[in-house]
Each structure stands twice: as C-alpha cells, then as structure tokens.
PDB file of C-alpha atoms in Angstrom:
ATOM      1  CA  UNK Y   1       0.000   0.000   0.000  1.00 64.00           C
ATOM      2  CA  UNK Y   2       0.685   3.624  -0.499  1.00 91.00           C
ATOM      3  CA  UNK Y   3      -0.509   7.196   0.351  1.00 96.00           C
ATOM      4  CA  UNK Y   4       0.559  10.423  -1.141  1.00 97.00           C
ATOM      5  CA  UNK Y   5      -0.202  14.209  -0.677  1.00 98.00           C
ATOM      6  CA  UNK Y   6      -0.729  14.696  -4.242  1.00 98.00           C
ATOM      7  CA  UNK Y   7      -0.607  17.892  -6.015  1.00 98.00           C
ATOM      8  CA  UNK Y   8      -3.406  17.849  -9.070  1.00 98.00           C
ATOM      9  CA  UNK Y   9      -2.485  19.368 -12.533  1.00 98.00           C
ATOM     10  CA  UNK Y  10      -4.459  22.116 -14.673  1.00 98.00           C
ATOM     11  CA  UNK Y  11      -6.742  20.733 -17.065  1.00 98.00           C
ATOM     12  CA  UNK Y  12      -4.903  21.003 -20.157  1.00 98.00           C
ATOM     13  CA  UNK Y  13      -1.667  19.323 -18.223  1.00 98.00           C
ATOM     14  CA  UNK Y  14      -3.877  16.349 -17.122  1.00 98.00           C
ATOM     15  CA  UNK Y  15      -5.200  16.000 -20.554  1.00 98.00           C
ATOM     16  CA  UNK Y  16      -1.839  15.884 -22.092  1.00 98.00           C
ATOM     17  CA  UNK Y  17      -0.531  13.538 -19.411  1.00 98.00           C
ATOM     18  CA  UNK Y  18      -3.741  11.275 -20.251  1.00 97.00           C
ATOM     19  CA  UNK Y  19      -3.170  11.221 -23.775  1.00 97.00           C
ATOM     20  CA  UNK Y  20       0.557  10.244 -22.975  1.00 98.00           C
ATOM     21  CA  UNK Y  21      -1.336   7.169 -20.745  1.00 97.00           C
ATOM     22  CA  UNK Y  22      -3.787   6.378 -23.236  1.00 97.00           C
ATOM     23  CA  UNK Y  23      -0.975   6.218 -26.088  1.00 97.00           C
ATOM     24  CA  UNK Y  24       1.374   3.882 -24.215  1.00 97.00           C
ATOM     25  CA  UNK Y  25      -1.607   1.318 -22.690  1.00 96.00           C
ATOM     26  CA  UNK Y  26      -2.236   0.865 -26.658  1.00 96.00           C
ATOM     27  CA  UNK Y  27       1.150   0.554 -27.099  1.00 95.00           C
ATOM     28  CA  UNK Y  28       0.992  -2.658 -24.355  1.00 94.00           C
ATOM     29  CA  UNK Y  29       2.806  -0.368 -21.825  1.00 95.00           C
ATOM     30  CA  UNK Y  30       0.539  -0.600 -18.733  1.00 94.00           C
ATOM     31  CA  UNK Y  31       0.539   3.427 -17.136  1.00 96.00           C
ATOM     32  CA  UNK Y  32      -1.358   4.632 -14.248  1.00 93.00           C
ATOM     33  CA  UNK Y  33      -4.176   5.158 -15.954  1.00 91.00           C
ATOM     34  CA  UNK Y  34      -4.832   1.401 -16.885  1.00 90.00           C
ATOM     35  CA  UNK Y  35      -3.797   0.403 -13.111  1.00 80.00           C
ATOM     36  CA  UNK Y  36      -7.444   0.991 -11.393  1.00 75.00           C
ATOM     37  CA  UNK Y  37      -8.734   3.896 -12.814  1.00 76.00           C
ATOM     38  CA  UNK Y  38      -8.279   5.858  -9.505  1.00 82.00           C
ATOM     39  CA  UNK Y  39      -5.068   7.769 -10.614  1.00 91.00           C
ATOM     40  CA  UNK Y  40      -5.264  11.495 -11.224  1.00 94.00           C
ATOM     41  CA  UNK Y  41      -2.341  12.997 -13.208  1.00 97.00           C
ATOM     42  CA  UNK Y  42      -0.250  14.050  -9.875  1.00 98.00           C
ATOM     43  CA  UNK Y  43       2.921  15.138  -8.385  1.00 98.00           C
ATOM     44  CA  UNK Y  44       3.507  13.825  -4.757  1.00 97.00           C
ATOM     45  CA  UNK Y  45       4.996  15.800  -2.149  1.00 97.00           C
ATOM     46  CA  UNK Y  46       5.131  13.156   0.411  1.00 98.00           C
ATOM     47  CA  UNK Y  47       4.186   9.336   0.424  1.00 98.00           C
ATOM     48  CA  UNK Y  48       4.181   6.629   2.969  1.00 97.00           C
ATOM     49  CA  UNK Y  49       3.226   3.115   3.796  1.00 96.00           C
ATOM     50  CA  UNK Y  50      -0.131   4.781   5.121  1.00 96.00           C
ATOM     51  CA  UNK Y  51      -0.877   8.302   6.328  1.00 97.00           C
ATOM     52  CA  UNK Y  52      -3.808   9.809   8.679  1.00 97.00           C
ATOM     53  CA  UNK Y  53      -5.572  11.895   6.315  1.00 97.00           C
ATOM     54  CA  UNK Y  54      -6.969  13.920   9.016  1.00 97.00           C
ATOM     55  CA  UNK Y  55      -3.268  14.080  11.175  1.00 98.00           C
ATOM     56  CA  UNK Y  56      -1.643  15.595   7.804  1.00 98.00           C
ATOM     57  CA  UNK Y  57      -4.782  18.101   7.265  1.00 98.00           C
ATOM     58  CA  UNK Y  58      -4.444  19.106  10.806  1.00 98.00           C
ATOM     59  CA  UNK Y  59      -0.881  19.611  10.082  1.00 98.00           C
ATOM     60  CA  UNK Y  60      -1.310  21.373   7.192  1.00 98.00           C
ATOM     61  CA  UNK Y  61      -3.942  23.605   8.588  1.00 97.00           C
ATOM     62  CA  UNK Y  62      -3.749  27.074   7.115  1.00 96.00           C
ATOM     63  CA  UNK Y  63      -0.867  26.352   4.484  1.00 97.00           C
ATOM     64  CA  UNK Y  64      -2.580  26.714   0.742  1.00 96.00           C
ATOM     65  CA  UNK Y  65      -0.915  23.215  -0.621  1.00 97.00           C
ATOM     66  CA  UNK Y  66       0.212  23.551  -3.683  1.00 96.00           C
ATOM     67  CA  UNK Y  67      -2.580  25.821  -5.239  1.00 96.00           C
ATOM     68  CA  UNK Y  68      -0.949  27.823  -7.836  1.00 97.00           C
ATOM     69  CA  UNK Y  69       2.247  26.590  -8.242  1.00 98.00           C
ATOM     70  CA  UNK Y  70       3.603  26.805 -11.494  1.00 98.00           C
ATOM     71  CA  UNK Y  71       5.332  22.985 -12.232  1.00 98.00           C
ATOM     72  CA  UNK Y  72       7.362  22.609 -15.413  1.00 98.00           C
ATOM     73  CA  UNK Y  73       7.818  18.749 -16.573  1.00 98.00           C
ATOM     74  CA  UNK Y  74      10.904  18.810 -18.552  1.00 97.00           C
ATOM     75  CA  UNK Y  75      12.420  15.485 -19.038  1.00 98.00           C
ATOM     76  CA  UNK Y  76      11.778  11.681 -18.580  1.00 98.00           C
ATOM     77  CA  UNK Y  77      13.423   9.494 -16.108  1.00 96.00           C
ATOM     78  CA  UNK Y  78      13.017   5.945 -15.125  1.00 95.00           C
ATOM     79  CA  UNK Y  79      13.198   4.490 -11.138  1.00 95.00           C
ATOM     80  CA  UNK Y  80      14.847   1.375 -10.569  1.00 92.00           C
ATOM     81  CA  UNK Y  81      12.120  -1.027 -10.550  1.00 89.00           C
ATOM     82  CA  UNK Y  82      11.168  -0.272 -14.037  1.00 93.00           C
ATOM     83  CA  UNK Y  83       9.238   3.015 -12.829  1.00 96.00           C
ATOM     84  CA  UNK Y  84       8.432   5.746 -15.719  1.00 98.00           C
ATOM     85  CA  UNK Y  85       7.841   9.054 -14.904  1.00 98.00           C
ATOM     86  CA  UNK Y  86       7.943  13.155 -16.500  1.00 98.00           C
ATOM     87  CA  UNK Y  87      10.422  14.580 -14.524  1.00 98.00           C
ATOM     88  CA  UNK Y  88       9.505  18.519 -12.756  1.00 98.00           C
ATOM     89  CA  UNK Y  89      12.594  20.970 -12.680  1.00 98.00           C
ATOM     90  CA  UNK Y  90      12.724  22.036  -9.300  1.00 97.00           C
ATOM     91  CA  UNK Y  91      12.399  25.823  -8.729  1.00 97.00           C
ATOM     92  CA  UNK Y  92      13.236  27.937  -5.259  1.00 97.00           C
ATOM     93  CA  UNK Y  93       9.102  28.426  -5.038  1.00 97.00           C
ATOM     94  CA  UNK Y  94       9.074  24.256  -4.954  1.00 98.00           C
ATOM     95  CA  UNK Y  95      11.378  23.489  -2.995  1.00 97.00           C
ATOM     96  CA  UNK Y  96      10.383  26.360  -0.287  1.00 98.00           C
ATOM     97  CA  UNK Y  97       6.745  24.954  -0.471  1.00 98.00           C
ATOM     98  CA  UNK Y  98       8.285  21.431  -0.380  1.00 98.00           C
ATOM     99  CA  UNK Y  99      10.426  22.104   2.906  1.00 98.00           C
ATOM    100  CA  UNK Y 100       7.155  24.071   4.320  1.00 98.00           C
ATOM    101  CA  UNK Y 101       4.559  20.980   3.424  1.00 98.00           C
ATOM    102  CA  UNK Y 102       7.179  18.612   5.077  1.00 98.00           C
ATOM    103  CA  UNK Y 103       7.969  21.158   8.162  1.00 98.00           C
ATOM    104  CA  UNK Y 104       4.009  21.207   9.247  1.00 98.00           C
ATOM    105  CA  UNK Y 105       4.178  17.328   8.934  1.00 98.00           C
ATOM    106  CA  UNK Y 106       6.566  16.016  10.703  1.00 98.00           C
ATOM    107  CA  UNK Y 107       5.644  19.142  13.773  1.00 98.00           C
ATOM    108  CA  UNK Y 108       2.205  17.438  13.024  1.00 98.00           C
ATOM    109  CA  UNK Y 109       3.681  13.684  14.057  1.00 97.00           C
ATOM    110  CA  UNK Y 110       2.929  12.934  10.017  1.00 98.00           C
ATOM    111  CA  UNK Y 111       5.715   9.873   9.455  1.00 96.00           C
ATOM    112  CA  UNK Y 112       6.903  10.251   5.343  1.00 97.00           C
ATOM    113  CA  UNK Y 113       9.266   8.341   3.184  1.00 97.00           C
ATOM    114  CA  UNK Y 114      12.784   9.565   3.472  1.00 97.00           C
ATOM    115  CA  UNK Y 115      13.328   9.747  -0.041  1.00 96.00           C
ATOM    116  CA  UNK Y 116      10.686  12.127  -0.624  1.00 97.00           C
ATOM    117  CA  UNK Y 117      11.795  14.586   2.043  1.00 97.00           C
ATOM    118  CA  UNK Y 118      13.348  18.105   1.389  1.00 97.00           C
ATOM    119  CA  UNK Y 119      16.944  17.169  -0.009  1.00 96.00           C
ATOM    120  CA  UNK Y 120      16.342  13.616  -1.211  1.00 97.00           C
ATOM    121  CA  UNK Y 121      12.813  14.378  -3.368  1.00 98.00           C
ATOM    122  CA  UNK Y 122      12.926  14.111  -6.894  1.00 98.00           C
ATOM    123  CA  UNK Y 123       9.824  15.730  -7.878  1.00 98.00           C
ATOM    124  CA  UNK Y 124       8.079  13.420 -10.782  1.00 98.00           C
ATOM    125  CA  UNK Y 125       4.506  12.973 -12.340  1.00 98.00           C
ATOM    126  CA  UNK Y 126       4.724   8.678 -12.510  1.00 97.00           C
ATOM    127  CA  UNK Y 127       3.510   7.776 -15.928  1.00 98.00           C
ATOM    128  CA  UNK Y 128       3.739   3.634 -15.134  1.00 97.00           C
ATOM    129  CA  UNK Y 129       5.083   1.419 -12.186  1.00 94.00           C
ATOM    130  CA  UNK Y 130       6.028  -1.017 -14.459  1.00 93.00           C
ATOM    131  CA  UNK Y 131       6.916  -0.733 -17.868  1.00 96.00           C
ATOM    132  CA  UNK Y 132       8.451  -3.963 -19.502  1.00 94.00           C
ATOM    133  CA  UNK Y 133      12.349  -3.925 -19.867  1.00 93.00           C
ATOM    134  CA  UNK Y 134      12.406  -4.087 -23.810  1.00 95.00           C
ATOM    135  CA  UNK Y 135       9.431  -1.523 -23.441  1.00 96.00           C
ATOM    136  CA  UNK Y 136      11.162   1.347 -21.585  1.00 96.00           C
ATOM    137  CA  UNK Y 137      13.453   2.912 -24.808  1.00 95.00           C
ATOM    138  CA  UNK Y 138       9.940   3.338 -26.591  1.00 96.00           C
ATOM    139  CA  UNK Y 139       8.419   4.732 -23.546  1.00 97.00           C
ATOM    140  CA  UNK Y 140      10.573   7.340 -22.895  1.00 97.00           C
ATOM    141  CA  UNK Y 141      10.225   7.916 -26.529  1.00 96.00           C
ATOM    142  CA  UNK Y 142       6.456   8.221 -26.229  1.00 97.00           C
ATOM    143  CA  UNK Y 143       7.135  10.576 -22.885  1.00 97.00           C
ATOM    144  CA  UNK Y 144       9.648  13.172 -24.783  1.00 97.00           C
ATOM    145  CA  UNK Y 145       6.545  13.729 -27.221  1.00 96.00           C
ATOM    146  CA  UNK Y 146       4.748  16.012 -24.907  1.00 96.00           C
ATOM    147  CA  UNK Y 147       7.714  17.537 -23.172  1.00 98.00           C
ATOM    148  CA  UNK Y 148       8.106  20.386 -22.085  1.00 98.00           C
ATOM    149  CA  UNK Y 149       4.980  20.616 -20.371  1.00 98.00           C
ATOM    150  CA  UNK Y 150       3.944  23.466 -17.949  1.00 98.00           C
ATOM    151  CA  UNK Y 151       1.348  22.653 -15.459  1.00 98.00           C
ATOM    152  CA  UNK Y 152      -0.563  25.036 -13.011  1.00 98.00           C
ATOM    153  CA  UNK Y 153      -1.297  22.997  -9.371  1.00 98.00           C
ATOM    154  CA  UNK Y 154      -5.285  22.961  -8.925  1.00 98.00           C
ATOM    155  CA  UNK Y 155      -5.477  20.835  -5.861  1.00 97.00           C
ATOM    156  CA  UNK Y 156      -4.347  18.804  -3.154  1.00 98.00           C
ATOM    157  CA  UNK Y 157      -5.488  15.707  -1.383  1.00 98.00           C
ATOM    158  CA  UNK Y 158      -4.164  12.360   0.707  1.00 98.00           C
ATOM    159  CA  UNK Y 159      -4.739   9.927  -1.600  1.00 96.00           C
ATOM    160  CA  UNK Y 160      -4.728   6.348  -0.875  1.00 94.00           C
ATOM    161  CA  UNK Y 161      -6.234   4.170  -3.756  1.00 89.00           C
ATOM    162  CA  UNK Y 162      -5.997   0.817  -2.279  1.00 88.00           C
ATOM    163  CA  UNK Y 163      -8.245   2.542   0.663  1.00 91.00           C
ATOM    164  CA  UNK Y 164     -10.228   4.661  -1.699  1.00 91.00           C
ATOM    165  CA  UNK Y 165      -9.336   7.463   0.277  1.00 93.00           C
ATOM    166  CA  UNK Y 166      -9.436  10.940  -1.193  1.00 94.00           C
ATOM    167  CA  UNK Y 167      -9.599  13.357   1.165  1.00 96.00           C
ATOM    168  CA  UNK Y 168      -9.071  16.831  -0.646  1.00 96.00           C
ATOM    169  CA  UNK Y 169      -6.067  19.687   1.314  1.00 96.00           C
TER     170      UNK Y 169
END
C-alpha cells in the first residue's frame, strides 16, 4: 500500500498527461491510468506506507498546498524497478513549499518516506510502475513527445487508492 499528498495538474496538463497514458496502454505499456482507474495525473509531495488523512490536514492547517504553483515537466526518467515518470525541474518556489509541506508534517507527528523529504525528493509525475524492460526505450520515446509541459497545481489531497481514500487539502 501507499498514500501520497498529491498535487493535481491544470486541465490542459492532465489532458496531455492522459493522452501520454492512453498512447502507451495501446502501445501494451501498462501506465497509471490502466492500473485501477483511480489515478489522477499528480505530483507527490510526500508518500508513505499509510498516512492519517486527518493528522496531515491538521498539520497542514492554514498552508494553501500547492494551489498555484507553477510545475514545469521537462524530461523523462526511469526508477529502478522499471518506474516511468515526466520529470519537474525544481524551482526555489518548490522546494520552499516542499520544505514548508514537510515542516508542518513532521511538527504534526505525520511519518513520510525519506526519499521524498526536502533534499532527497525528486519531484516526478509517474507515468507507469512497471513498464516492460524491452518496453522502456519506446516509452521514454512516447514521454519526450509532450515535453516540455507546464502545469498550473489545482489541488491537493491524501490519496490512498488501495483505501479509496481521497480526502481533498
């Protein structure tokens, strides 16, 4: 299981990032999109085995998450693990609202990953968990197609799919 704060992407940026999903599911490429039809086009700030979606909005009481924030996917990267993903080019407004989000939670007794905490994030929209190894060359392919892509943050929520929990920041 996992839970993310997730930041939610313009209209026209969750389109595009759709159509990207759409294109590489007919291409045999499985994306979020195709996993359970939960998945919003996102960028996490934080993400743990589980987190108390009322603990982190008590936390984050007061602090507009994300709302605003201009996010500008540049480039393609792959996790170890054969994770795909559009990779966001950090900026000082980010990574100030990044260290601010992660200040409130952890004064707010919110437990995260460590590799999504100020100084280890890589900031990334996930495109699939698990694209197959001969796959990945013509997935990244596929990704560079919509690149660069500017996105304006709409909205904020936990998420944890395997939960259904959605609860909107």
């Amino acid at each position: 299981m996992v839970a993310a704060l997730e930041l939610y992407l313009d209209v026209d940026a969750t389109r595009r990032v759709r159509t990207l999903w759409r294109a590489l599911d007919s291409e045999g490429i499985p994306t979020l999109g195709s996993l359970h039809q939960k998945h919003r086009p996102h960028v996490s700030l934080a993400a743990a085995r589980t987190i108390d979606p009322h603990l982190a909005a008590a936390a984050l009481e007061g602090l507009v998450v994300g709302r605003g924030l201009t996010l500008r996917l540049d480039f393609a990267g792959q996790f170890v693990g054969r994770v795909l993903w559009l990779g966001v080019t950090m900026t000082p407004e980010l990574m100030e609202h990044h260290r601010s989000v992660h200040e409130r939670l952890s004064a707010g007794g919110v437990e995260v990953w460590e590799h999504y905490r100020p100084g280890l994030w890589v900031p990334h929209c996930t495109v699939s968990l698990r694209v197959p190894n001969p796959m990945m060359a013509p997935a990244i392919r596929r990704c560079l197609e919509i690149l660069p892509l500017t996105a304006t943050v709409t909205g904020a929520a936990i998420a944890d799919h395997a939960n259904d929990i959605a609860h909107p920041l």
